[in-house]
Structure formats: structure tokens, C-alpha cells
Short mmCIF file of C-alpha atoms and ligand atoms in Angstrom, two decimals:
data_model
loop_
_atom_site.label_atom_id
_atom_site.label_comp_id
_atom_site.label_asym_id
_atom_site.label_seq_id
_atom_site.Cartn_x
_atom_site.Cartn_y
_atom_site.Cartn_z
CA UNK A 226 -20.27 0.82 -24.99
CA UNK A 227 -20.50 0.20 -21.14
CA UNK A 228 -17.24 -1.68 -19.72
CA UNK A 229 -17.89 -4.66 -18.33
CA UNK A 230 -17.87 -4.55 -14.21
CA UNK A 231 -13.96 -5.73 -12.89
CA UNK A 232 -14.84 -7.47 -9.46
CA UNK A 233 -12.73 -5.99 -6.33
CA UNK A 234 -12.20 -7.59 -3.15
CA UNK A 235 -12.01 -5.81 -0.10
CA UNK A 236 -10.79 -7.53 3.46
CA UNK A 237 -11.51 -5.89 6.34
CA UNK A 238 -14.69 -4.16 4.83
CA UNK A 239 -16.33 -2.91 7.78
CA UNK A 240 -13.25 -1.74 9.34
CA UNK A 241 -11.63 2.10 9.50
CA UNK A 242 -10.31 2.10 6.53
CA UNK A 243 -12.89 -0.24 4.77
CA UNK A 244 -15.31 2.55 5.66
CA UNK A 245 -13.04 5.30 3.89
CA UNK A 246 -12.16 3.51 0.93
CA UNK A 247 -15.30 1.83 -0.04
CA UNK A 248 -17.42 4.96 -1.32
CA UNK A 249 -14.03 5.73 -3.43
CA UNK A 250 -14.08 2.54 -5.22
CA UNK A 251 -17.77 3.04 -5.72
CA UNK A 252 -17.67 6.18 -7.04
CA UNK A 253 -15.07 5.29 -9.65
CA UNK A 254 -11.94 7.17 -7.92
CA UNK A 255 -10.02 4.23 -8.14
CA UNK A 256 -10.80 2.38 -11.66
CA UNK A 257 -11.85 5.81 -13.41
CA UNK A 258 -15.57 7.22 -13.82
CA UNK A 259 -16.23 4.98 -16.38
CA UNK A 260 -15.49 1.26 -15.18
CA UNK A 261 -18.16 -0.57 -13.22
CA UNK A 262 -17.52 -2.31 -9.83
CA UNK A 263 -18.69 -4.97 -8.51
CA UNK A 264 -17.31 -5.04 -4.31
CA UNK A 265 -16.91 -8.22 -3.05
CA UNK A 266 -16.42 -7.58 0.79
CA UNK A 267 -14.60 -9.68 3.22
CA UNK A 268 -15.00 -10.11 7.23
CA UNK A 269 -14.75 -11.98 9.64
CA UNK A 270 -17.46 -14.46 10.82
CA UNK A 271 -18.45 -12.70 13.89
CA UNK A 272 -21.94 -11.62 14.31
CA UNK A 273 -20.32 -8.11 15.04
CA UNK A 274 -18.21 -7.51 12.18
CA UNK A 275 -21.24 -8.93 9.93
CA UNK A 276 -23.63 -6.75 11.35
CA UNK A 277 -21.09 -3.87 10.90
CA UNK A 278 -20.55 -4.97 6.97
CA UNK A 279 -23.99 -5.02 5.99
CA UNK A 280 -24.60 -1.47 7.79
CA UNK A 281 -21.66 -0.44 5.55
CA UNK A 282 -23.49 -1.68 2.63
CA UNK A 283 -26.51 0.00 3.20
CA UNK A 284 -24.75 3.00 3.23
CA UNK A 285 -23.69 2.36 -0.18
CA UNK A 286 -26.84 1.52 -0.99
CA UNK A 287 -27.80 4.81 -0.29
CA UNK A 288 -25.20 6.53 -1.96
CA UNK A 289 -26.75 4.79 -5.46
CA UNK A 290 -23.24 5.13 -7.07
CA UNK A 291 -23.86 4.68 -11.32
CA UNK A 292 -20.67 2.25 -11.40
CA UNK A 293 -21.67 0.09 -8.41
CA UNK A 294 -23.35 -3.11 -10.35
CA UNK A 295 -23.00 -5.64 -7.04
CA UNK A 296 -22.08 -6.30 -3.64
CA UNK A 297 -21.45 -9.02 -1.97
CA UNK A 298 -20.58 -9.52 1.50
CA UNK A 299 -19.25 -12.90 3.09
CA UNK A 300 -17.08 -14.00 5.77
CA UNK A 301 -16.13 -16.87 3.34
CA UNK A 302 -12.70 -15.97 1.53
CA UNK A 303 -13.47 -18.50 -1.12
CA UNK A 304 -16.32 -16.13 -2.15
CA UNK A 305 -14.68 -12.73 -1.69
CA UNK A 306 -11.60 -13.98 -4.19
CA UNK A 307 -13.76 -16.04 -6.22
CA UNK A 308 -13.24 -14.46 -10.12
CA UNK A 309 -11.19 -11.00 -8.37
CA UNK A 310 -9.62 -8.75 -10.38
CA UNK A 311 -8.46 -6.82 -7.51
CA UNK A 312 -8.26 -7.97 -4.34
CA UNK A 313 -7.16 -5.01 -1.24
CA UNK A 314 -6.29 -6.90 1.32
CA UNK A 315 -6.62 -4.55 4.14
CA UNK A 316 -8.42 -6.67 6.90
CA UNK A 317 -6.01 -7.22 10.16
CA UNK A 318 -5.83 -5.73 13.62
CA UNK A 319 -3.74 -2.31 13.68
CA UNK A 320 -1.33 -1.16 16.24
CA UNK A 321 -1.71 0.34 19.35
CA UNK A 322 -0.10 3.39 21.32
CA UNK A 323 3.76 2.46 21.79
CA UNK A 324 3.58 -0.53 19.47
CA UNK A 325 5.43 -0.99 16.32
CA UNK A 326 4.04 -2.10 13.15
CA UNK A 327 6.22 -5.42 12.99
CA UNK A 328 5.34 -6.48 16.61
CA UNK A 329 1.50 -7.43 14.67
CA UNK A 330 3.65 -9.84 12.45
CA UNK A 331 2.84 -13.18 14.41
CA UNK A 332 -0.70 -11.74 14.96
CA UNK A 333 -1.72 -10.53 11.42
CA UNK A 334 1.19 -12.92 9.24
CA UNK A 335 -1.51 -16.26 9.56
CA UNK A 336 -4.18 -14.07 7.86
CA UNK A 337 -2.57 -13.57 4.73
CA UNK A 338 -1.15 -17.48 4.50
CA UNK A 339 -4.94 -18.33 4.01
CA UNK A 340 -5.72 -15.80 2.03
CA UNK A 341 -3.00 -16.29 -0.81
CA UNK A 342 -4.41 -19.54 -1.06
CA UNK A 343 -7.83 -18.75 -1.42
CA UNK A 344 -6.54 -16.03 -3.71
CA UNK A 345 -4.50 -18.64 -5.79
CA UNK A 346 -7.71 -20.98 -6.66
CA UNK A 347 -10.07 -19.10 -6.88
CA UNK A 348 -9.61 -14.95 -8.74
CA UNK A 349 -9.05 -14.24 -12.02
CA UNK A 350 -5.82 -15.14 -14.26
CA UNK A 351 -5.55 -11.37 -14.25
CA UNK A 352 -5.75 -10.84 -10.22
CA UNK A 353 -3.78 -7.98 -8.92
CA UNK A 354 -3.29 -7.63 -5.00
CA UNK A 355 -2.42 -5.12 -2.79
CA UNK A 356 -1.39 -5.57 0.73
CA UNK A 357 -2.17 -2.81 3.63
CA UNK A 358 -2.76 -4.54 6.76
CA UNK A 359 0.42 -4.09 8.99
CA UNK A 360 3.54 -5.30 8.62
CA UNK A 361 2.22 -4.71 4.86
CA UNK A 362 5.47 -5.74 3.46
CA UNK A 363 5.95 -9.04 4.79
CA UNK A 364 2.50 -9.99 4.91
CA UNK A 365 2.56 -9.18 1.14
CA UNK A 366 5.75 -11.48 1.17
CA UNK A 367 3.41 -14.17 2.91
CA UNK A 368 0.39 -13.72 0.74
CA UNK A 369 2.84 -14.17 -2.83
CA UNK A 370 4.66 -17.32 -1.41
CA UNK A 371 0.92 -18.53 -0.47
CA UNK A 372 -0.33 -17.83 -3.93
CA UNK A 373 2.47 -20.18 -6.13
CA UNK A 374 0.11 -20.18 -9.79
CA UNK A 375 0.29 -16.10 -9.64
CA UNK A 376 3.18 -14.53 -10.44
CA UNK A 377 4.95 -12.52 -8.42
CA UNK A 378 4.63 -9.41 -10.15
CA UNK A 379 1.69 -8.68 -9.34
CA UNK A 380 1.61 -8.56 -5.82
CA UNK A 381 2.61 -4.73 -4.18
CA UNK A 382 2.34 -3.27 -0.76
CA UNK A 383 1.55 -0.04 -0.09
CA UNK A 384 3.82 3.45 0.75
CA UNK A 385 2.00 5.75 -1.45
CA UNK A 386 1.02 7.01 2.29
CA UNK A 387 4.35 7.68 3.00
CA UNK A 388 5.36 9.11 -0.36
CA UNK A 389 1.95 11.50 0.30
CA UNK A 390 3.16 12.63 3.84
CA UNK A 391 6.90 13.31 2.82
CA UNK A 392 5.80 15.21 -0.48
CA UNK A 393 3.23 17.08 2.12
CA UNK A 394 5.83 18.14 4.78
CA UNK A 395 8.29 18.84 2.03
CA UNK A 396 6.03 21.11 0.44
CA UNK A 397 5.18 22.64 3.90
CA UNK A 398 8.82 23.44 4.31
CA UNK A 399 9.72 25.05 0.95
CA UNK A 400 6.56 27.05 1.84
CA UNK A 401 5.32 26.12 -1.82
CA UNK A 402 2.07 24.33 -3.01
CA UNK A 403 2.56 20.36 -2.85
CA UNK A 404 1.95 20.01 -6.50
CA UNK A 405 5.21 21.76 -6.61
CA UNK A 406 6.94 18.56 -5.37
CA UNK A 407 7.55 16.01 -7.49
CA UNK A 408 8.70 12.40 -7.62
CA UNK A 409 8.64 12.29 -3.48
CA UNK A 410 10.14 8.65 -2.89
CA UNK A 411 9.75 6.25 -0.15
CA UNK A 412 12.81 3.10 -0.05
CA UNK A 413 12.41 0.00 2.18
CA UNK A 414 9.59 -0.85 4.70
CA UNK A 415 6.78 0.62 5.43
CA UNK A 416 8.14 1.31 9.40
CA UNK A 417 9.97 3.38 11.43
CA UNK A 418 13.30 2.41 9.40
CA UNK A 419 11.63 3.71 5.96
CA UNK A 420 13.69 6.30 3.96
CA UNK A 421 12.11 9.49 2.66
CA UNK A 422 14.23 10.52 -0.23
CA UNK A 423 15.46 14.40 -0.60
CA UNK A 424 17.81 13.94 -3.26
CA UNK A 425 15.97 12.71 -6.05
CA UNK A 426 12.70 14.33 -5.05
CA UNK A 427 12.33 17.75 -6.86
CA UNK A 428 10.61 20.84 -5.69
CA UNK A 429 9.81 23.16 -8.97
CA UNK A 430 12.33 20.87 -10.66
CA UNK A 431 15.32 21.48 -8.25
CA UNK A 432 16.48 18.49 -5.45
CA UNK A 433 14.64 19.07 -2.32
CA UNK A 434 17.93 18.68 -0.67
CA UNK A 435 19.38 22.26 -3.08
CA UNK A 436 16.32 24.09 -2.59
CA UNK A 437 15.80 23.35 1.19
CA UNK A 438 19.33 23.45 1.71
CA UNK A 439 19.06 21.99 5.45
CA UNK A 440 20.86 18.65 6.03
CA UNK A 441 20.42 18.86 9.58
CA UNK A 442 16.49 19.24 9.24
CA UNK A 443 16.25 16.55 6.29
CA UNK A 444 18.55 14.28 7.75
CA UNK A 445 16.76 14.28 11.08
CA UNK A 446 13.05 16.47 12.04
CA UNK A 447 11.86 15.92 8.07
CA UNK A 448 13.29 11.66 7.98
CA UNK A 449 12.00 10.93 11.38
CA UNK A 450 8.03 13.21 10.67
CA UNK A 451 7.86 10.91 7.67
CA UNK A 452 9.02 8.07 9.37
CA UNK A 453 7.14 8.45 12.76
CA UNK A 454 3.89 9.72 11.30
CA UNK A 455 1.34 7.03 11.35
CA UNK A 456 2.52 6.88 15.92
CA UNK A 457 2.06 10.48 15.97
CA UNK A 458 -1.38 9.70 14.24
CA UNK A 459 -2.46 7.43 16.31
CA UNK A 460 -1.17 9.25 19.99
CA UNK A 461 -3.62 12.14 17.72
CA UNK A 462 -6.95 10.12 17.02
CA UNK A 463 -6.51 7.33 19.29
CA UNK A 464 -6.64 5.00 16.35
CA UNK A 465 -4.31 4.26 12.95
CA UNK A 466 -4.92 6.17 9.48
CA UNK A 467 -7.69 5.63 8.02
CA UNK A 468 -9.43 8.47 5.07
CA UNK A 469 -5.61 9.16 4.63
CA UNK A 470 -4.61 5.46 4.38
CA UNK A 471 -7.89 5.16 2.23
CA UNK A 472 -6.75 7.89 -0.19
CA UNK A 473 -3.07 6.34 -0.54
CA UNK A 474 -4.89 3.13 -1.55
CA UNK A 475 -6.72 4.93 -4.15
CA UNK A 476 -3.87 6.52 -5.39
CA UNK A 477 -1.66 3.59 -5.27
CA UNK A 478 -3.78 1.20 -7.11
CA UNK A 479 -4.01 4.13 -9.75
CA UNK A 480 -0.40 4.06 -9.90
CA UNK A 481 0.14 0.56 -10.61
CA UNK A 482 -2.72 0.98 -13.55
CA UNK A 483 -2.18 3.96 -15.15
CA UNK A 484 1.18 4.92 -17.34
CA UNK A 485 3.67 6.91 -14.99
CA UNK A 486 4.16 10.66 -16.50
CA UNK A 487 7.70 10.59 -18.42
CA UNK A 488 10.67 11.50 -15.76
CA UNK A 489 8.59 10.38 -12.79
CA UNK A 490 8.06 7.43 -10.67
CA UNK A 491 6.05 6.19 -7.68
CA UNK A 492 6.89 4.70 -4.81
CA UNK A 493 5.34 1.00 -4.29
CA UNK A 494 6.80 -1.88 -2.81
CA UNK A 495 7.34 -4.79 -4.61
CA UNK A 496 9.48 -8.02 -5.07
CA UNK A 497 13.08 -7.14 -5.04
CA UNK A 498 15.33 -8.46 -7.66
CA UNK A 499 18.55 -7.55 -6.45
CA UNK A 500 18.62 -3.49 -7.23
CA UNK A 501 20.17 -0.89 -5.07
CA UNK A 502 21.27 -3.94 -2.61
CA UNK A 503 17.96 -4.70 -1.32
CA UNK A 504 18.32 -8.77 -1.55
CA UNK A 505 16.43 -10.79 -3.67
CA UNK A 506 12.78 -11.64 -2.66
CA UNK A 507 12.21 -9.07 -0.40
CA UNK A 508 9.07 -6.84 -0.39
CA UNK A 509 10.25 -3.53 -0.74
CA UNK A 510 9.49 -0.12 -1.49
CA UNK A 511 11.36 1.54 -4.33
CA UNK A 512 10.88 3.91 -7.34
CA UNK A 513 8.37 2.23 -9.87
CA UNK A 514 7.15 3.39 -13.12
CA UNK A 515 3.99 1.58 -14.41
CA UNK A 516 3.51 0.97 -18.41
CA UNK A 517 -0.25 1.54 -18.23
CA UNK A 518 -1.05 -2.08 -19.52
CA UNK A 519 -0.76 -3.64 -16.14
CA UNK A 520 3.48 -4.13 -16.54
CA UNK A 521 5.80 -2.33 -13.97
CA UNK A 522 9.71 -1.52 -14.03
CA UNK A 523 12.18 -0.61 -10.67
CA UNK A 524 13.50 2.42 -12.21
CA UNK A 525 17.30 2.04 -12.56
CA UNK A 526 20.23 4.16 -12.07
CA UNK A 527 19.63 6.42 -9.19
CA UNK A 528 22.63 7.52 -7.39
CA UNK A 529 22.39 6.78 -3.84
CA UNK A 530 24.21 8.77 -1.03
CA UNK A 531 26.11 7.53 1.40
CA UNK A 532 23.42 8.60 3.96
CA UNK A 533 20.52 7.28 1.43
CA UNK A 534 22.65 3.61 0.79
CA UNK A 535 23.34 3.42 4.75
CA UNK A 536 19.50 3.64 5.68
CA UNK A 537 17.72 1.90 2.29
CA UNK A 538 20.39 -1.38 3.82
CA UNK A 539 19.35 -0.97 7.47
CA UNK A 540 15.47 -0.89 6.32
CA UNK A 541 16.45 -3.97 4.30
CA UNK A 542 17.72 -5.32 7.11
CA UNK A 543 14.94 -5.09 9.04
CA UNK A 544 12.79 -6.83 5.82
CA UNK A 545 15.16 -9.38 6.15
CA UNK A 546 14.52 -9.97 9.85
CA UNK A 547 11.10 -9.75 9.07
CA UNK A 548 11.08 -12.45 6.53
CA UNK A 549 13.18 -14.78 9.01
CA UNK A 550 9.99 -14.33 11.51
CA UNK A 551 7.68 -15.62 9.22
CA UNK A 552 9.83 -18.25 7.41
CA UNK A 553 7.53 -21.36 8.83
CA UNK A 554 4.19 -19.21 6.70
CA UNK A 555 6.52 -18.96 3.98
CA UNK A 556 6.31 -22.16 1.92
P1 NAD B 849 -9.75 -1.81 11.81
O1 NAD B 849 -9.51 -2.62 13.05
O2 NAD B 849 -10.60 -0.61 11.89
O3 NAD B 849 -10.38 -2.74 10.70
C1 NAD B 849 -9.82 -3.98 10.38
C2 NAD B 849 -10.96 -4.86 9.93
O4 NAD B 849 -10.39 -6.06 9.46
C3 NAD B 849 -11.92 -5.22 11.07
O5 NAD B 849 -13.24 -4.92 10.69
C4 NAD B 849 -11.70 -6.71 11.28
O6 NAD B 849 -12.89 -7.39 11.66
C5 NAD B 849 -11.22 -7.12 9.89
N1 NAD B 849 -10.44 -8.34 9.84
C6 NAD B 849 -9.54 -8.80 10.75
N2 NAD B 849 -9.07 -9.99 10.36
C7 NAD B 849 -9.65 -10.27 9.18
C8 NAD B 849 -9.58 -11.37 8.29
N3 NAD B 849 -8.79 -12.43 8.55
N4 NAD B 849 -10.33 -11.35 7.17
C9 NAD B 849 -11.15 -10.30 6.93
N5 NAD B 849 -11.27 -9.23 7.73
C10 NAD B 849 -10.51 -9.22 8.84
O7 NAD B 849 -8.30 -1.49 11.20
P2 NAD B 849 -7.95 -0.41 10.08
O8 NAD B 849 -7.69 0.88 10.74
O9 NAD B 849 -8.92 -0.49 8.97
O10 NAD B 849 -6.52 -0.96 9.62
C11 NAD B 849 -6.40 -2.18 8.94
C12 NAD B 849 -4.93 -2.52 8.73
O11 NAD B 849 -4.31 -1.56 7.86
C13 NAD B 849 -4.10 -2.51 10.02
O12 NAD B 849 -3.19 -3.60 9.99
C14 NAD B 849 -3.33 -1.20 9.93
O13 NAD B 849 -2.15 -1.21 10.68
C15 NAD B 849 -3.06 -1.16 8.43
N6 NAD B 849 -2.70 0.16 7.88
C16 NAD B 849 -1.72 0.18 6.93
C17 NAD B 849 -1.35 1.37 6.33
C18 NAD B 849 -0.28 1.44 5.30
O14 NAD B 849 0.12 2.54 4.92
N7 NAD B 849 0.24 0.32 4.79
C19 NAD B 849 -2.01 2.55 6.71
C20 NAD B 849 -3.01 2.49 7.70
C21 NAD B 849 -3.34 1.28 8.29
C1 LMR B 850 0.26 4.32 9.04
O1 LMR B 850 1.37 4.50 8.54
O2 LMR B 850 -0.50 5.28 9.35
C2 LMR B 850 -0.23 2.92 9.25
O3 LMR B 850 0.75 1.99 8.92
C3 LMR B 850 -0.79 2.70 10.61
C4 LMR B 850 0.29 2.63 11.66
O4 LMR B 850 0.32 1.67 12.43
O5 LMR B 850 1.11 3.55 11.72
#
């Protein structure tokens, strides 16, 4: 029997990564080849961005993707969250050339005040929302306190980007296929003060840290690549991620739905409740294993290094700074 449709809400449709992501819902990527969509697509009123959207959507038209049952395409937030079962919220301005993600924060934090709301009244008792506009973690922080009827669980940002790039340059190290490396982990923010784990992250079942056997290059050129990657992106295209940021959606959203292999985890960002001293509240990235039936755990018991511990507090630091910006959106 055909599934019934599960309705997804895109923000920032017609943007970069709007345009890279869309075809991948569509073609069932995300929710698996046999689970109708129906994309409900979010911009802003501008006769531009509009425009823009409904050339996007004519594109997808074109593709005539099986699992694509609907489309709609408002500036209206009431409509794009109205009965979501998903909602990406990806639509905010990105960074520029020698800006940091967290200088956005009074620019992009409003957006997501508005939309928590919106998401509150109107999506589905089952609404799931991930946050990738920039500072993702905080503005995720924003959109949960915004959105008091859902619970808190089910709100994530997204470093499956960064867990991609450190597996990649890992990988590219060891000189061994990336599939080799497993359970590639991303703690903290998603900024220049994330850490890229190399202890707990295995190549052919060893710690990256034995089988590279370089603390000089993982403590410094391999942290700082991961760290430093989406700037040395955009000094590269001239604009931020976007088919890469795109795919770490994809993959993330997966993630959260699908059971996590035994022995592995997956690096998402979620409320904090306390473990590895990341306080309470915070948005933060850390090792999660997903139950398949929408639940999620932090995995426990990890043995931090000194050098891990020092950096997961300063990036929790920073989270904490963050949230200190935005405490007037925070209600
Ligand atoms: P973009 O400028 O190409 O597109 C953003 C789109 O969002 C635009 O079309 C804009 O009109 C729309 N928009 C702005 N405000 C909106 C609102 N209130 N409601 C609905 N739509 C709105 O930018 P992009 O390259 O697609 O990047 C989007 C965001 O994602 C940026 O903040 C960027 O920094 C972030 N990003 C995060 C990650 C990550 O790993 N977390 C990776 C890449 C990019
Ligand atoms: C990325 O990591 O590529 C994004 O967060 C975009 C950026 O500003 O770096």
C-alpha cells in the first residue's frame, strides 16, 4: 500500500542550498524511495525571492519525481508550518569573506523567534525541526524556546557537515577509502571553536589518533581544516556550502530517523542535559544514536582527553556566550 505523503517545510527555498536540497527530498533521498512528499516552501515576500521560488518549482516540475504529491510555495510561515512533519529551517543570510558565523546572530536570531511560533500552532503533534541557517546552534536554541507546546527533543542543529569533512580529511590522511572511517565525531558548535574528535573515531577499527599516529598534525593542520572549512569554502566559491551543506542535511535528517548501526553514533546537536560538562540547555553537538522510531540518546561514557575536555568546554563556552546574546529572543 502507498504511504501516505509526510509534509516538509523548507525555509529559504529558493536559496543555495534550497536549490541543492530540494531535488533530494523529491527524489526520496531523504525519507527513503518509498515515502511521498509533499514540499511546503518558505520565502520571503519579496517579488525577487518569489519569482526565484516558483522558477525553483518549475524545475521540479520538470524533474516529475514519483514521490512528489504537492508543492506549495508561500511567503506566509503560517502556511509553510501549517500540518509539518518536518520543517528545515534553512532560510537566513550566510556569512561573508572574514566574517564569523556568530557575528549573523543579531541578524538571523529574529527569524527563528517567529518561526518557532508559527511552528508551535500550527505543524503536526509529530513535527521534527532542523536548524541550518547560521549560528545554527543558537538559532535552534531560539526556535525551541519559541516553540513551548513541542518538546524539546525534537529540535537538532546540524554538524553532520562537519562530521562529513573530518571523516573526509581523515580518510585522506590514512590514505584509505572514507568508508574506512568510522564514527567521525563533531563536539560543541558548529564554528571555528568545534572539536573534531581523533580518539574515538576509528579508521579500519583502530583510533584515528593510533593509526595516524601524528599529534602535532591532529592537534593542529587536521582540528583547524575541519574547523576552518566552510571560510576556506567560501574565500574558494565566493559563497557558503551549499550541494555539500545540502547532502549533510540529507544525511542528518536520515540520522535522526533511521536506527544507528550497533557501536556507532552520529554527530547532531541537540539540547544538552548536563553530559560531558556542556551545561544544561545548550544546543550542542555530541555523539547521538537514534532508536529508529523517532527517539534519540547522547551516548554515554566516552573518555575525554585532556586536550578533547579543554576544547568541548571552550566551544561550550562560546554556546554559552551565544545564548547570553540572544537572551531578550529567548522567552
Ligand atoms: P542563500 O542566501 O543562498 O539563501 C538563503 C535564502 O533564505 C534566501 O533565498 C533568502 O531569501 C531566504 N530567507 C532569508 N530570510 C528568510 C526568512 N525569514 N524566511 C524564509 N526565507 C528566508 O543562503 P544559503 O547558502 O542557502 O545558506 C542559508 C543558511 O545556511 C546561511 O545562514 C548559512 O550560513 C547556513 N549554512 C549552514 C550550514 C551548516 O552546516 N549548519 C552549512 C551551510 C550554510
Ligand atoms: C559551513 O560550514 O560551510 C557553513 O556553516 C557556512 C559557513 O558560513 O561556513
Amino acid at each position: 500500500m502507498t504511504k501516505a505523503p509526510i509534509r516538509v517545510t523548507i525555509t529559504g527555498a529558493a536559496g543555495q542550498i534550497g536549490y541543492a536540497l530540494l531535488p533530494r527530498i523529491a527524489s526520496g533521498q531523504m525519507f527513503g524511495p518509498d515515502q511521498p512528499v509533499i514540499l511546503q516552501m518558505l520565502e520571503i515576500p519579496m517579488e525577487k525571492a518569489m519569482a526565484a521560488l516558483n522558477g525553483v518549482a518549475m524545475e521540479l516540475e520538470d524533474c516529475a519525481f514519483p514521490l512528489l504529491q504537492d508543492m506549495v510555495l508561500t511567503s506566509e510561515p503560517d502556511v509553510a508550518f501549517k500540518d509539518a512533519n518536518w520543517c528545515l529551517l534553512v532560510g537566513s543570510k550566510p556569512r561573508g569573506p572574514g566574517m564569523e558565523r556568530g557575528d549573523l546572530i543579531r541578524e538571523n536570531g529574529p527569524i527563528f523567534t517567529g518561526q518557532g511560533r508559527s511552528i508551535n500552532n500550527n505543524a503536526a503533534s509529530d513535527v521534527r525541526v532542523a536548524v541550518v541557517g547560521n549560528p545554527c546552534n543558537t538559532n535552534c536554541l531560539i526556535a525551541m524556546h519559541s516553540a513551548p507546546d513541542v518538546p524539546d527533543d525534537r529540535f537538532s542543529a546540524m554538524t553532520r557537515l562537519d562530521q562529513n569533512r573530518a571523516q573526509a580529511q581523515l580518510a585522506a590522511k590514512a590514505g584509505v577509502h572514507t568508508s574506512a572511517v568510522k564514527n567521525a565525531l563533531i563536539w560543541g558548535n558548529h564554528s571555528a571553536t568545534q572539536v573534531p574528535d581523533f580518539v574515538h573515531t576509528t579508521i579500519n577499527g583502530v583510533s584515528a589518533a593510533e593509526v595516524i599516529g601524528d599529534n602535532d598534525w591532529l592537534t593542529t593542520t587536521f582540528f583547524e581544516t575541519v574547523q576552518k572549512r566552510g571560510a576556506a569554502i567560501i574565500a574558494a566559491r565566493g559563497l557558503s556550502s551549499a550541494a555539500s551543506a545540502a547532502n549533510g542535511l540529507v544525511d542528518h535528517v536520515r540520522d535522526l530517523r533511521n536506527a544507528t548501526p550497533d557501536g556507532e553514533w552520529r554527530s547532531v546537536c541537540v539540547k544538552s542535559d548536563g553530559s560531558y560538562g556542556v551545561p544544561e540547555g545548550l544546543i550542542s553537538s555530541f555523539p547521538v544514536r537514534a532508536d529508529g522510531k523517532g527517539g534519540w540518546e547522547i551516548v554515554q561514557g566516552l573518555e575525554l582527553t585532556p586536550f578533547l575536555a579543554e576544547k568541548i568546554a571552550l566551544s561550550a563556552k562560546e554556546l554559552s556566550s551565544e545564548r547570553e546574546t540572544v537572551s531578550g529572543l529567548l522567552s
